[in-house]
Coordinates of C-alpha atoms and ligand atoms in Angstrom, one line a residue:
M1 CA 0.1 -0.1 -0.2
K2 CA 1.5 3.4 -1.1
H3 CA 1.9 5.9 1.8
G4 CA 3.4 9.5 2.1
I5 CA 4.5 12.0 0.2
G6 CA 7.9 11.7 -1.8
I7 CA 9.9 15.0 -2.9
L8 CA 12.1 15.0 -6.1
G9 CA 14.9 17.4 -6.2
I10 CA 15.0 17.1 -2.2
A11 CA 18.5 18.9 -1.9
G12 CA 17.5 21.8 -3.8
R13 CA 16.2 25.2 -2.1
M14 CA 12.6 24.3 -2.8
G15 CA 13.1 20.6 -1.8
Q16 CA 14.6 21.5 1.6
M17 CA 11.7 24.1 2.3
L18 CA 9.2 21.1 1.0
V19 CA 10.7 18.9 3.8
E20 CA 9.7 21.3 6.4
E21 CA 6.4 21.9 4.9
V22 CA 5.5 18.2 4.8
A23 CA 6.5 17.7 8.7
A24 CA 4.7 20.9 9.5
S25 CA 1.6 19.2 7.7
G26 CA 1.6 16.0 9.7
A27 CA 1.6 14.0 6.4
P28 CA 4.4 11.4 6.5
L29 CA 7.5 12.1 4.2
A30 CA 8.2 9.0 2.1
G31 CA 11.8 10.3 1.1
G32 CA 13.3 11.9 -1.9
V33 CA 15.4 11.6 -4.9
D34 CA 18.2 14.0 -5.9
K35 CA 20.9 13.9 -8.4
S36 CA 23.0 15.9 -6.3
S37 CA 24.9 13.9 -3.5
A38 CA 24.5 16.6 -0.9
T39 CA 22.9 14.6 1.9
G40 CA 20.3 15.7 4.6
D41 CA 18.5 13.2 7.1
E42 CA 15.8 12.3 4.9
R43 CA 15.7 8.7 3.4
R44 CA 17.0 8.9 -0.3
F45 CA 16.0 6.7 -3.1
A46 CA 18.4 5.8 -6.0
S47 CA 15.5 6.5 -8.5
V48 CA 12.0 7.9 -9.2
A49 CA 10.7 4.8 -9.9
D50 CA 11.9 3.3 -6.6
L51 CA 10.4 6.2 -4.6
A52 CA 7.4 6.2 -6.6
A53 CA 6.7 2.6 -6.0
I54 CA 6.0 3.4 -2.2
A55 CA 4.9 7.1 -2.1
E56 CA 1.0 7.9 -2.6
V57 CA 2.0 11.4 -4.3
V58 CA 5.3 13.2 -5.5
I59 CA 6.3 16.9 -5.4
D60 CA 8.6 17.6 -8.0
F61 CA 10.9 20.8 -8.3
T62 CA 13.9 19.8 -10.2
H63 CA 14.9 20.8 -13.6
A64 CA 12.9 20.9 -17.0
S65 CA 15.3 18.3 -18.5
A66 CA 13.9 15.8 -16.0
A67 CA 10.1 16.4 -16.7
A68 CA 9.7 13.7 -19.6
S69 CA 11.4 10.9 -17.7
H70 CA 9.4 11.9 -14.5
A71 CA 6.1 11.8 -16.6
D72 CA 6.9 8.0 -17.7
A73 CA 8.1 6.7 -14.4
L74 CA 5.2 8.4 -12.4
A75 CA 2.5 7.5 -14.7
E76 CA 4.0 3.7 -14.9
A77 CA 4.1 3.7 -11.1
G78 CA 0.6 5.1 -10.9
T79 CA 1.8 7.9 -8.5
A80 CA 0.1 11.3 -8.3
W81 CA 2.5 14.1 -9.4
I82 CA 2.7 17.7 -8.1
L83 CA 4.8 19.5 -10.9
G84 CA 6.5 23.0 -10.1
T85 CA 9.4 22.7 -12.1
S86 CA 9.6 25.6 -14.7
G87 CA 11.0 25.9 -18.4
L88 CA 9.3 22.9 -19.7
S89 CA 9.3 23.0 -23.6
L90 CA 6.0 22.3 -25.5
A91 CA 7.1 18.8 -26.1
D92 CA 7.8 18.2 -22.3
E93 CA 4.2 19.7 -21.6
A94 CA 2.8 17.1 -24.1
R95 CA 4.2 14.2 -22.1
V96 CA 3.1 15.9 -19.0
E97 CA -0.3 15.8 -20.5
A98 CA -0.1 12.2 -21.4
A99 CA 0.8 11.3 -18.0
A100 CA -2.4 13.0 -16.9
A101 CA -4.3 10.6 -19.0
R102 CA -3.2 7.9 -16.3
I103 CA -2.2 9.8 -13.0
P104 CA -3.6 13.1 -11.4
V105 CA -1.1 15.8 -11.7
V106 CA -1.3 19.3 -10.4
Y107 CA 0.9 21.4 -12.8
A108 CA 1.4 25.0 -11.7
P109 CA 3.9 27.7 -12.8
N110 CA 3.4 29.4 -9.4
F111 CA 1.9 27.5 -6.1
A112 CA 1.8 30.6 -4.1
P113 CA -2.0 31.2 -3.5
G114 CA -1.9 34.9 -4.4
V115 CA -0.5 34.4 -7.8
T116 CA -3.4 31.9 -8.4
L117 CA -5.6 34.9 -8.0
L118 CA -3.4 37.0 -10.1
L119 CA -3.7 34.6 -12.9
S120 CA -7.6 34.8 -12.6
L121 CA -7.6 38.2 -12.6
A122 CA -5.2 38.6 -15.4
E123 CA -7.4 36.6 -17.8
T124 CA -10.5 38.7 -16.8
M125 CA -8.9 42.0 -17.4
A126 CA -7.4 40.8 -20.8
A127 CA -11.0 39.8 -21.7
S128 CA -12.5 43.4 -21.2
L129 CA -9.5 45.3 -22.1
P130 CA -9.3 45.6 -26.2
A131 CA -5.7 44.5 -27.1
A132 CA -6.0 47.2 -29.8
R133 CA -5.6 49.8 -27.0
Y134 CA -4.4 48.0 -24.0
D135 CA -0.4 47.0 -24.6
A136 CA 0.1 44.0 -22.1
E137 CA 3.7 43.9 -20.6
I138 CA 5.2 41.4 -18.2
V139 CA 8.3 42.2 -16.1
E140 CA 9.8 39.7 -13.7
M141 CA 12.7 39.2 -11.5
H142 CA 14.5 36.4 -9.6
H143 CA 17.6 35.7 -8.2
R144 CA 20.9 35.3 -9.8
Q145 CA 20.7 31.3 -9.9
K146 CA 17.7 31.2 -11.9
V147 CA 18.4 29.0 -15.1
D148 CA 15.3 29.8 -17.3
A149 CA 13.5 33.1 -18.8
P150 CA 11.2 34.2 -18.9
S151 CA 9.9 32.3 -15.4
G152 CA 7.1 29.9 -15.8
T153 CA 4.9 32.3 -13.7
A154 CA 5.4 34.9 -16.3
I155 CA 4.5 32.6 -19.0
G156 CA 1.5 31.4 -17.0
L157 CA 0.5 35.3 -16.9
G158 CA 1.1 35.7 -20.4
R159 CA -0.8 32.6 -21.0
A160 CA -4.0 33.8 -18.9
V161 CA -3.9 37.0 -20.9
A162 CA -3.9 35.3 -24.2
T163 CA -6.8 33.2 -23.1
G164 CA -8.6 36.3 -21.9
R165 CA -8.1 37.5 -25.6
G166 CA -8.9 34.4 -27.4
V167 CA -5.4 33.7 -28.9
K168 CA -2.3 31.4 -28.4
L169 CA 0.4 33.0 -26.5
E170 CA 3.1 31.3 -29.0
D171 CA 1.5 33.7 -31.7
V172 CA 1.8 37.0 -30.1
M173 CA 4.9 36.8 -27.4
E174 CA 7.6 39.2 -27.7
S175 CA 10.4 38.2 -25.5
G176 CA 14.1 39.3 -24.9
R177 CA 13.7 42.3 -27.3
H178 CA 17.2 43.9 -28.3
G179 CA 18.5 46.0 -31.3
H180 CA 16.1 47.1 -34.2
T181 CA 12.9 45.3 -33.4
G182 CA 10.7 47.4 -35.3
A183 CA 7.6 49.1 -33.4
R184 CA 5.5 47.0 -31.0
K185 CA 3.0 44.9 -32.8
E186 CA -0.6 45.2 -32.2
G187 CA -1.9 42.7 -29.6
A188 CA 1.8 41.4 -28.6
I189 CA 2.1 40.2 -25.2
G190 CA 5.8 41.5 -24.1
F191 CA 8.1 39.9 -21.7
A192 CA 11.3 41.3 -19.8
A193 CA 13.1 39.2 -17.4
L194 CA 15.7 40.9 -14.7
R195 CA 18.0 38.6 -12.6
G196 CA 20.0 39.7 -9.8
G197 CA 20.7 39.2 -5.9
Q198 CA 18.4 37.1 -4.1
V199 CA 14.9 38.0 -5.2
V200 CA 12.7 35.0 -4.5
G201 CA 10.0 36.2 -7.1
E202 CA 8.5 39.3 -8.4
H203 CA 6.1 39.6 -11.2
S204 CA 4.2 42.6 -12.9
L205 CA 1.8 42.7 -15.5
L206 CA 0.9 46.3 -17.3
F207 CA -1.8 47.1 -19.2
A208 CA -0.6 50.4 -21.1
A209 CA -3.1 52.5 -23.1
A210 CA -2.5 55.8 -24.2
D211 CA -4.4 57.4 -21.6
E212 CA -4.2 55.0 -18.2
H213 CA -2.0 52.3 -17.0
I214 CA -3.3 49.6 -14.9
A215 CA -0.6 47.3 -12.9
L216 CA -1.0 44.1 -11.0
T217 CA 2.2 42.8 -9.0
H218 CA 2.8 39.9 -6.8
R219 CA 6.1 39.8 -4.5
A220 CA 7.1 36.5 -3.0
F221 CA 9.2 37.1 0.1
D222 CA 9.9 33.6 0.9
R223 CA 9.8 30.4 -0.8
R224 CA 7.7 28.9 1.7
A225 CA 4.5 30.5 -0.1
F226 CA 5.5 28.1 -3.0
A227 CA 6.2 25.1 -0.7
A228 CA 3.2 25.6 1.4
G229 CA 1.0 25.4 -2.0
A230 CA 2.5 22.7 -3.2
V231 CA 2.2 20.5 -0.2
R232 CA -1.6 21.7 0.0
A233 CA -1.9 20.5 -3.7
A234 CA -0.4 17.2 -2.7
L235 CA -3.0 16.7 0.4
W236 CA -5.7 18.0 -2.0
V237 CA -4.7 15.5 -4.8
R238 CA -5.0 12.2 -2.9
G239 CA -7.8 9.9 -4.1
R240 CA -8.7 12.3 -7.2
P241 CA -9.1 10.6 -10.6
A242 CA -6.3 11.1 -13.4
G243 CA -6.3 14.5 -15.0
L244 CA -4.4 17.6 -15.4
Y245 CA -5.3 20.0 -12.8
S246 CA -4.2 23.5 -11.5
M247 CA -3.9 25.5 -8.4
K248 CA -7.3 27.0 -9.5
D249 CA -8.6 23.5 -8.9
V250 CA -6.9 22.8 -5.4
L251 CA -8.0 26.4 -4.3
G252 CA -11.6 25.8 -5.6
L253 CA -11.6 28.5 -8.0
A254 CA -11.7 26.6 -11.4
Ligands
LIG1 P1 17.6 24.4 -7.0 O1 18.4 24.1 -8.2 O2 17.9 24.7 -5.6 O3 17.1 22.8 -6.8 C1 17.0 21.8 -7.9 C2 17.3 20.5 -7.3 O4 16.8 19.4 -8.3 C3 18.7 20.5 -7.1 O5 18.9 19.9 -5.8 C4 19.0 19.4 -8.1 O6 20.5 18.6 -7.9 C5 18.0 18.5 -8.4 N1 17.8 17.8 -9.8 C6 18.1 18.5 -11.0 N2 17.9 17.7 -11.9 C7 17.3 16.5 -11.4 C8 17.1 15.2 -11.6 N3 17.2 14.9 -13.2 N4 16.7 14.4 -10.9 C9 16.8 14.6 -9.5 N5 17.2 15.7 -9.1 C10 17.3 16.7 -9.8 O7 16.2 25.0 -7.8 P2 15.0 25.5 -6.6 O8 15.1 26.9 -6.6 O9 14.7 24.5 -5.8 O10 13.9 25.5 -8.0 C11 13.8 24.2 -8.8 C12 12.5 24.5 -9.8 O11 11.6 24.8 -9.2 C13 13.1 25.3 -11.0 O12 12.6 24.9 -12.4 C14 12.1 26.5 -10.5 O13 11.9 27.5 -11.4 C15 11.0 25.8 -10.1 N6 10.3 26.9 -8.8 C16 8.8 26.7 -9.3 C17 8.2 27.3 -8.4 C18 6.5 27.1 -8.3 O14 5.8 27.5 -7.4 N7 6.1 26.7 -9.5 C19 8.7 28.2 -7.2 C20 10.1 28.2 -7.2 C21 10.7 27.4 -7.9

């Protein structure tokens, strides 16, 4: 009988925070996997398959390059998956969707409850503010160790705006502008990424018209906001049918 919560990337910044949050929730920690040899007190498993064989649910904050193999191993084991890793390609996301046909998966670019609300607001605002008048720009800042850009949350905000406008983000995304870019295209969703210091995560969505600006901003001061949300999702997902869920489902906003 499977039991407890497993953590993939247990030696990482999020992994160590998750160990504390699982303990605080009172749920048993099944153990963890990490490719780093950094040791902690937690029980370590040699592979995702070994951990998935005994854990009821695993929380994954690792690296995008691992997402496809994790999808296969967890679907094979029938273990629920809370996926927080960012930087997944569209091909990786297709593997996540394929896994979600066999197991319950909660995939969120940001597990902080405040950001989940921000995503809902972004979609509502984008649906009411015409793209021809209101230029949508997303600015994010993170610590100097972050390896992907724009952040998963920034892309999530972009997707929310695109959904509100009835377009596909990939068709209108303008990221990393440099040099002679030409004038801004009507309906574009722009992204700028700042990296520096130890910023946990800051995101702003700006709707800029000629006569007014509207901005939504979220600042995370502590990774605990993400870890607590991910553990909440792990407790919520137990016993659910296979499917792809978001934090909106977990918070009852879907
Ligand atoms: P980190 O580098 O501190 O930790 C990642 C850990 O994963 C490391 O210990 C690394 O050794 C391990 N790892 C990498 N590849 C692995 C693999 N194939 N198998 C097993 N372990 C592996 O990074 P972090 O700050 O903890 O962030 C991890 C990920 O979570 C990043 O993609 C980050 O963007 C994302 N993140 C998401 C949210 C969210 O709410 N969704 C919040 C914070 C961070």
